[in-house]
């Protein structure tokens, strides 16, 4: 996995690149992340990248030319081509199916992080990026959404998750698309609360059946929208 991040704030990514699962994947060379600093493509000696919106209104807008040049520079780092993703509330909602699609794509990733009120629309018309949203709320920038994409995709890169975890078992894992089942670990009693007996029986088939039933029940209860018609029926 090779991702190039176009941003004004690359230091926001440092903790992700140095710690935990993602940090280990970077150290082991399974994931490569580099940056294009949008400021370097700013105009004039003050390297301006934003200006007031045509038509008035609050805030500032990222100028088209600096964004276009920065993304072109990022794309040039991907000889096998790259998918350009603009993180934006106007985009397709990120879900595990899109994450799987991105992870299975041999091309690199260019992640464009907006700031201020957004990016001049002509940069979008010229670059024609895929637009992806992490949720229906407004953040201060595209950096956090970009980190969400990086972390979710990296988990599906072979070797990133040690054998202690398998993406298939994750929520929304391969083909299931269900919420995850409850998890328990030692001690067997916590504040007087025990654990489901089936988990102590050692009968793997029974455990798997119980976990699937729990996932289905939870999904029906909390996210019926995730269920296919057949699954929605009576328990
Ligand atoms: C966002 C989201 C998001 C909007 C304007 C950055 C901000 C600012 N990106 N999913 N939700 N972006 O709120 O992806 O430029």
CSV table of C-alpha atoms and ligand atoms in Angstrom, one decimal:
chain,number,residue,atom,x,y,z
A,1,UNK,CA,0.0,0.0,0.0
A,2,UNK,CA,1.5,3.3,-1.0
A,3,UNK,CA,-0.4,6.5,-0.1
A,4,UNK,CA,0.5,10.1,-0.8
A,5,UNK,CA,-1.2,12.7,1.3
A,6,UNK,CA,-1.8,16.2,0.0
A,7,UNK,CA,-2.3,18.4,3.1
A,8,UNK,CA,-1.3,21.7,4.9
A,9,UNK,CA,-0.8,19.8,8.2
A,10,UNK,CA,1.3,16.7,7.7
A,11,UNK,CA,2.4,16.7,11.4
A,12,UNK,CA,-1.2,15.7,12.3
A,13,UNK,CA,-0.3,12.2,10.8
A,14,UNK,CA,2.9,11.6,12.9
A,15,UNK,CA,1.3,9.7,15.7
A,16,UNK,CA,-0.5,7.3,13.3
A,17,UNK,CA,2.7,6.7,11.4
A,18,UNK,CA,4.8,5.9,14.5
A,19,UNK,CA,2.5,3.8,16.7
A,20,UNK,CA,0.5,0.6,17.0
A,21,UNK,CA,-0.7,-1.5,14.1
A,22,UNK,CA,-0.2,1.2,11.4
A,23,UNK,CA,3.2,2.2,12.8
A,24,UNK,CA,4.4,-1.4,12.7
A,25,UNK,CA,3.1,-1.8,9.2
A,26,UNK,CA,5.1,1.3,8.1
A,27,UNK,CA,8.2,0.1,9.9
A,28,UNK,CA,7.9,-3.4,8.2
A,29,UNK,CA,7.5,-1.7,4.8
A,30,UNK,CA,4.0,-3.1,4.3
A,31,UNK,CA,2.6,0.4,4.1
A,32,UNK,CA,4.3,3.5,2.6
A,33,UNK,CA,3.0,7.0,3.3
A,34,UNK,CA,4.5,10.2,1.9
A,35,UNK,CA,3.3,13.8,1.8
A,36,UNK,CA,2.9,16.7,-0.6
A,37,UNK,CA,2.8,20.0,1.3
A,38,UNK,CA,0.1,22.1,-0.3
A,39,UNK,CA,1.8,25.3,1.0
A,40,UNK,CA,4.7,24.6,-1.4
A,41,UNK,CA,2.3,25.2,-4.2
A,42,UNK,CA,1.0,28.5,-2.7
A,43,UNK,CA,1.1,31.7,-4.8
A,44,UNK,CA,3.4,34.7,-4.3
A,45,UNK,CA,6.1,35.1,-1.8
A,46,UNK,CA,3.6,34.4,1.0
A,47,UNK,CA,2.7,31.2,-0.8
A,48,UNK,CA,-1.1,31.9,-0.5
A,49,UNK,CA,-3.4,28.9,-0.9
A,50,UNK,CA,-6.7,30.3,0.1
A,51,UNK,CA,-8.9,33.3,-0.7
A,52,UNK,CA,-12.3,34.8,0.1
A,53,UNK,CA,-15.4,33.1,-1.5
A,54,UNK,CA,-16.9,34.5,-4.7
A,55,UNK,CA,-20.5,35.5,-3.8
A,56,UNK,CA,-19.4,36.4,-0.2
A,57,UNK,CA,-20.1,34.5,2.9
A,58,UNK,CA,-18.0,33.3,5.9
A,59,UNK,CA,-14.6,31.7,5.8
A,60,UNK,CA,-12.1,31.1,3.1
A,61,UNK,CA,-11.8,28.7,0.1
A,62,UNK,CA,-8.7,26.7,-1.0
A,63,UNK,CA,-7.6,28.1,-4.4
A,64,UNK,CA,-7.8,25.8,-7.5
A,65,UNK,CA,-4.2,26.1,-8.9
A,66,UNK,CA,-2.2,25.2,-5.8
A,67,UNK,CA,-4.5,22.2,-5.2
A,68,UNK,CA,-4.3,21.0,-8.9
A,69,UNK,CA,-0.5,21.4,-9.0
A,70,UNK,CA,-0.1,19.6,-5.6
A,71,UNK,CA,-2.2,16.7,-6.6
A,72,UNK,CA,-0.4,16.4,-10.0
A,73,UNK,CA,2.9,16.3,-8.1
A,74,UNK,CA,1.4,13.5,-5.8
A,75,UNK,CA,0.2,11.5,-8.8
A,76,UNK,CA,3.6,11.7,-10.3
A,77,UNK,CA,4.9,9.5,-7.4
A,78,UNK,CA,2.7,6.6,-8.5
A,79,UNK,CA,4.2,5.0,-11.7
A,80,UNK,CA,1.4,2.4,-11.7
A,81,UNK,CA,-1.2,5.2,-11.5
A,82,UNK,CA,-3.1,6.3,-8.4
A,83,UNK,CA,-6.7,6.7,-7.2
A,84,UNK,CA,-7.3,10.3,-6.1
A,85,UNK,CA,-9.7,10.6,-3.2
A,86,UNK,CA,-10.9,14.0,-2.0
A,87,UNK,CA,-12.2,13.6,1.6
A,88,UNK,CA,-15.4,15.6,1.7
A,89,UNK,CA,-18.9,15.5,3.3
A,90,UNK,CA,-20.2,15.6,-0.2
A,91,UNK,CA,-18.7,12.3,-1.0
A,92,UNK,CA,-19.7,8.6,-1.1
A,93,UNK,CA,-20.0,7.3,2.5
A,94,UNK,CA,-17.0,5.2,3.5
A,95,UNK,CA,-17.9,1.6,4.3
A,96,UNK,CA,-16.1,-1.7,4.5
A,97,UNK,CA,-17.0,-2.5,0.9
A,98,UNK,CA,-15.2,0.6,-0.3
A,99,UNK,CA,-12.3,-0.1,2.1
A,100,UNK,CA,-12.0,-3.6,0.6
A,101,UNK,CA,-12.1,-2.2,-2.9
A,102,UNK,CA,-9.3,0.3,-2.1
A,103,UNK,CA,-7.2,-2.4,-0.4
A,104,UNK,CA,-7.5,-4.7,-3.4
A,105,UNK,CA,-6.6,-2.0,-5.9
A,106,UNK,CA,-2.9,-2.3,-7.1
A,107,UNK,CA,-2.8,1.4,-7.8
A,108,UNK,CA,-1.6,3.8,-5.2
A,109,UNK,CA,-3.7,6.2,-3.2
A,110,UNK,CA,-3.6,10.0,-3.4
A,111,UNK,CA,-5.6,11.5,-0.4
A,112,UNK,CA,-6.5,15.2,-0.8
A,113,UNK,CA,-7.2,16.9,2.5
A,114,UNK,CA,-9.4,20.0,2.3
A,115,UNK,CA,-9.4,22.9,4.8
A,116,UNK,CA,-11.5,26.0,5.4
A,117,UNK,CA,-14.9,26.0,3.7
A,118,UNK,CA,-13.6,23.6,1.0
A,119,UNK,CA,-11.8,23.6,-2.3
A,120,UNK,CA,-12.5,25.7,-5.4
A,121,UNK,CA,-14.9,23.5,-7.5
A,122,UNK,CA,-12.8,24.0,-10.6
A,123,UNK,CA,-10.0,21.9,-9.0
A,124,UNK,CA,-12.5,19.1,-8.6
A,125,UNK,CA,-13.6,19.5,-12.2
A,126,UNK,CA,-10.0,19.3,-13.4
A,127,UNK,CA,-8.8,16.5,-11.1
A,128,UNK,CA,-12.0,14.5,-11.1
A,129,UNK,CA,-11.2,12.8,-7.8
A,130,UNK,CA,-13.4,10.2,-6.1
A,131,UNK,CA,-15.1,12.0,-3.2
A,132,UNK,CA,-15.4,10.1,0.1
A,133,UNK,CA,-17.1,11.1,3.3
A,134,UNK,CA,-16.5,9.5,6.7
A,135,UNK,CA,-19.8,10.8,8.0
A,136,UNK,CA,-22.5,13.4,8.0
A,137,UNK,CA,-20.8,16.0,10.1
A,138,UNK,CA,-18.3,18.9,9.4
A,139,UNK,CA,-14.7,18.6,10.5
A,140,UNK,CA,-12.0,21.3,10.4
A,141,UNK,CA,-10.1,19.5,7.7
A,142,UNK,CA,-9.8,16.3,5.7
A,143,UNK,CA,-6.8,15.0,7.7
A,144,UNK,CA,-8.7,13.0,10.2
A,145,UNK,CA,-10.9,11.4,7.5
A,146,UNK,CA,-7.7,10.6,5.6
A,147,UNK,CA,-6.3,8.8,8.6
A,148,UNK,CA,-9.5,6.8,8.9
A,149,UNK,CA,-9.1,5.6,5.3
A,150,UNK,CA,-5.4,4.8,5.9
A,151,UNK,CA,-6.1,2.8,9.0
A,152,UNK,CA,-9.0,0.9,7.6
A,153,UNK,CA,-7.3,0.0,4.3
A,154,UNK,CA,-4.0,-0.9,5.9
A,155,UNK,CA,-5.8,-3.5,8.1
A,156,UNK,CA,-6.6,-5.4,4.9
A,157,UNK,CA,-3.0,-5.4,3.6
A,158,UNK,CA,-1.7,-8.9,3.9
A,159,UNK,CA,0.6,-9.2,6.9
A,160,UNK,CA,-0.4,-6.0,8.6
A,161,UNK,CA,-2.7,-7.7,11.1
A,162,UNK,CA,-0.7,-10.4,12.9
A,163,UNK,CA,-2.3,-13.8,13.3
A,164,UNK,CA,-3.9,-12.5,16.5
A,165,UNK,CA,-6.5,-10.7,14.3
A,166,UNK,CA,-8.1,-11.5,11.0
A,167,UNK,CA,-10.0,-8.9,9.1
A,168,UNK,CA,-12.5,-11.6,8.1
A,169,UNK,CA,-13.7,-11.7,11.7
A,170,UNK,CA,-14.0,-7.9,11.9
A,171,UNK,CA,-17.4,-6.2,12.0
A,172,UNK,CA,-18.7,-5.9,8.5
A,173,UNK,CA,-16.1,-8.6,7.7
A,174,UNK,CA,-15.9,-10.6,4.5
A,175,UNK,CA,-19.5,-11.0,3.2
A,176,UNK,CA,-21.2,-10.7,6.6
A,177,UNK,CA,-21.8,-7.0,6.8
A,178,UNK,CA,-23.1,-7.5,10.4
A,179,UNK,CA,-22.2,-5.7,13.6
A,180,UNK,CA,-19.7,-7.5,15.8
A,181,UNK,CA,-20.7,-10.0,18.6
A,182,UNK,CA,-19.9,-9.3,22.3
A,183,UNK,CA,-16.4,-10.1,23.4
A,184,UNK,CA,-15.2,-11.4,26.8
A,185,UNK,CA,-11.8,-12.0,28.5
A,186,UNK,CA,-10.5,-13.0,31.9
A,187,UNK,CA,-11.4,-12.8,34.8
A,188,UNK,CA,-14.5,-15.0,34.4
A,189,UNK,CA,-16.4,-12.8,36.9
A,190,UNK,CA,-16.4,-9.0,36.9
A,191,UNK,CA,-18.4,-7.1,39.5
A,192,UNK,CA,-20.5,-10.2,39.9
A,193,UNK,CA,-21.1,-10.5,36.2
A,194,UNK,CA,-20.1,-13.8,34.5
A,195,UNK,CA,-19.7,-14.8,30.9
A,196,UNK,CA,-22.0,-16.8,28.5
A,197,UNK,CA,-21.6,-20.5,29.3
A,198,UNK,CA,-21.2,-21.5,25.7
A,199,UNK,CA,-17.9,-19.6,25.6
A,200,UNK,CA,-16.4,-21.9,28.2
A,201,UNK,CA,-17.6,-25.1,26.7
A,202,UNK,CA,-14.8,-25.4,24.1
A,203,UNK,CA,-17.4,-26.4,21.4
A,204,UNK,CA,-16.1,-24.2,18.6
A,205,UNK,CA,-19.1,-24.8,16.4
A,206,UNK,CA,-21.5,-23.8,19.2
A,207,UNK,CA,-19.3,-20.7,19.9
A,208,UNK,CA,-19.4,-19.7,16.2
A,209,UNK,CA,-23.2,-20.2,16.1
A,210,UNK,CA,-23.7,-18.2,19.3
A,211,UNK,CA,-21.4,-15.4,18.0
A,212,UNK,CA,-23.3,-15.2,14.6
A,213,UNK,CA,-26.6,-15.2,16.4
A,214,UNK,CA,-25.4,-12.4,18.6
A,215,UNK,CA,-24.2,-10.4,15.6
A,216,UNK,CA,-27.5,-10.9,13.8
A,217,UNK,CA,-29.6,-9.9,16.9
A,218,UNK,CA,-27.5,-6.8,17.5
A,219,UNK,CA,-27.7,-5.8,13.8
A,220,UNK,CA,-31.4,-6.3,13.7
A,221,UNK,CA,-31.7,-4.2,16.9
A,222,UNK,CA,-29.2,-1.4,16.2
A,223,UNK,CA,-28.7,-1.3,12.4
A,224,UNK,CA,-31.6,-3.0,10.6
A,225,UNK,CA,-30.5,-0.9,7.5
A,226,UNK,CA,-27.5,-3.2,7.3
A,227,UNK,CA,-29.6,-6.3,6.9
A,228,UNK,CA,-30.8,-7.8,3.6
A,229,UNK,CA,-34.5,-8.3,3.4
A,230,UNK,CA,-34.4,-12.0,4.3
A,231,UNK,CA,-32.4,-11.3,7.4
A,232,UNK,CA,-34.8,-8.6,8.7
A,233,UNK,CA,-37.5,-11.2,9.2
A,234,UNK,CA,-38.7,-12.4,12.7
A,235,UNK,CA,-36.0,-13.8,14.9
B,1,LIG,C1,-15.2,15.5,5.9
B,1,LIG,C2,-16.1,14.5,6.3
B,1,LIG,C3,-15.2,16.9,6.4
B,1,LIG,C4,-15.3,20.0,5.4
B,1,LIG,C5,-14.7,21.3,5.0
B,1,LIG,C6,-13.0,19.8,5.8
B,1,LIG,C7,-14.3,19.2,6.1
B,1,LIG,C8,-13.3,21.2,5.5
B,1,LIG,N1,-14.4,15.0,5.1
B,1,LIG,N2,-15.8,13.4,5.6
B,1,LIG,N3,-17.2,14.6,7.1
B,1,LIG,N4,-14.4,17.7,5.8
B,1,LIG,O1,-16.0,17.3,7.3
B,1,LIG,O2,-14.7,13.7,4.9
B,1,LIG,O3,-12.5,21.6,4.4
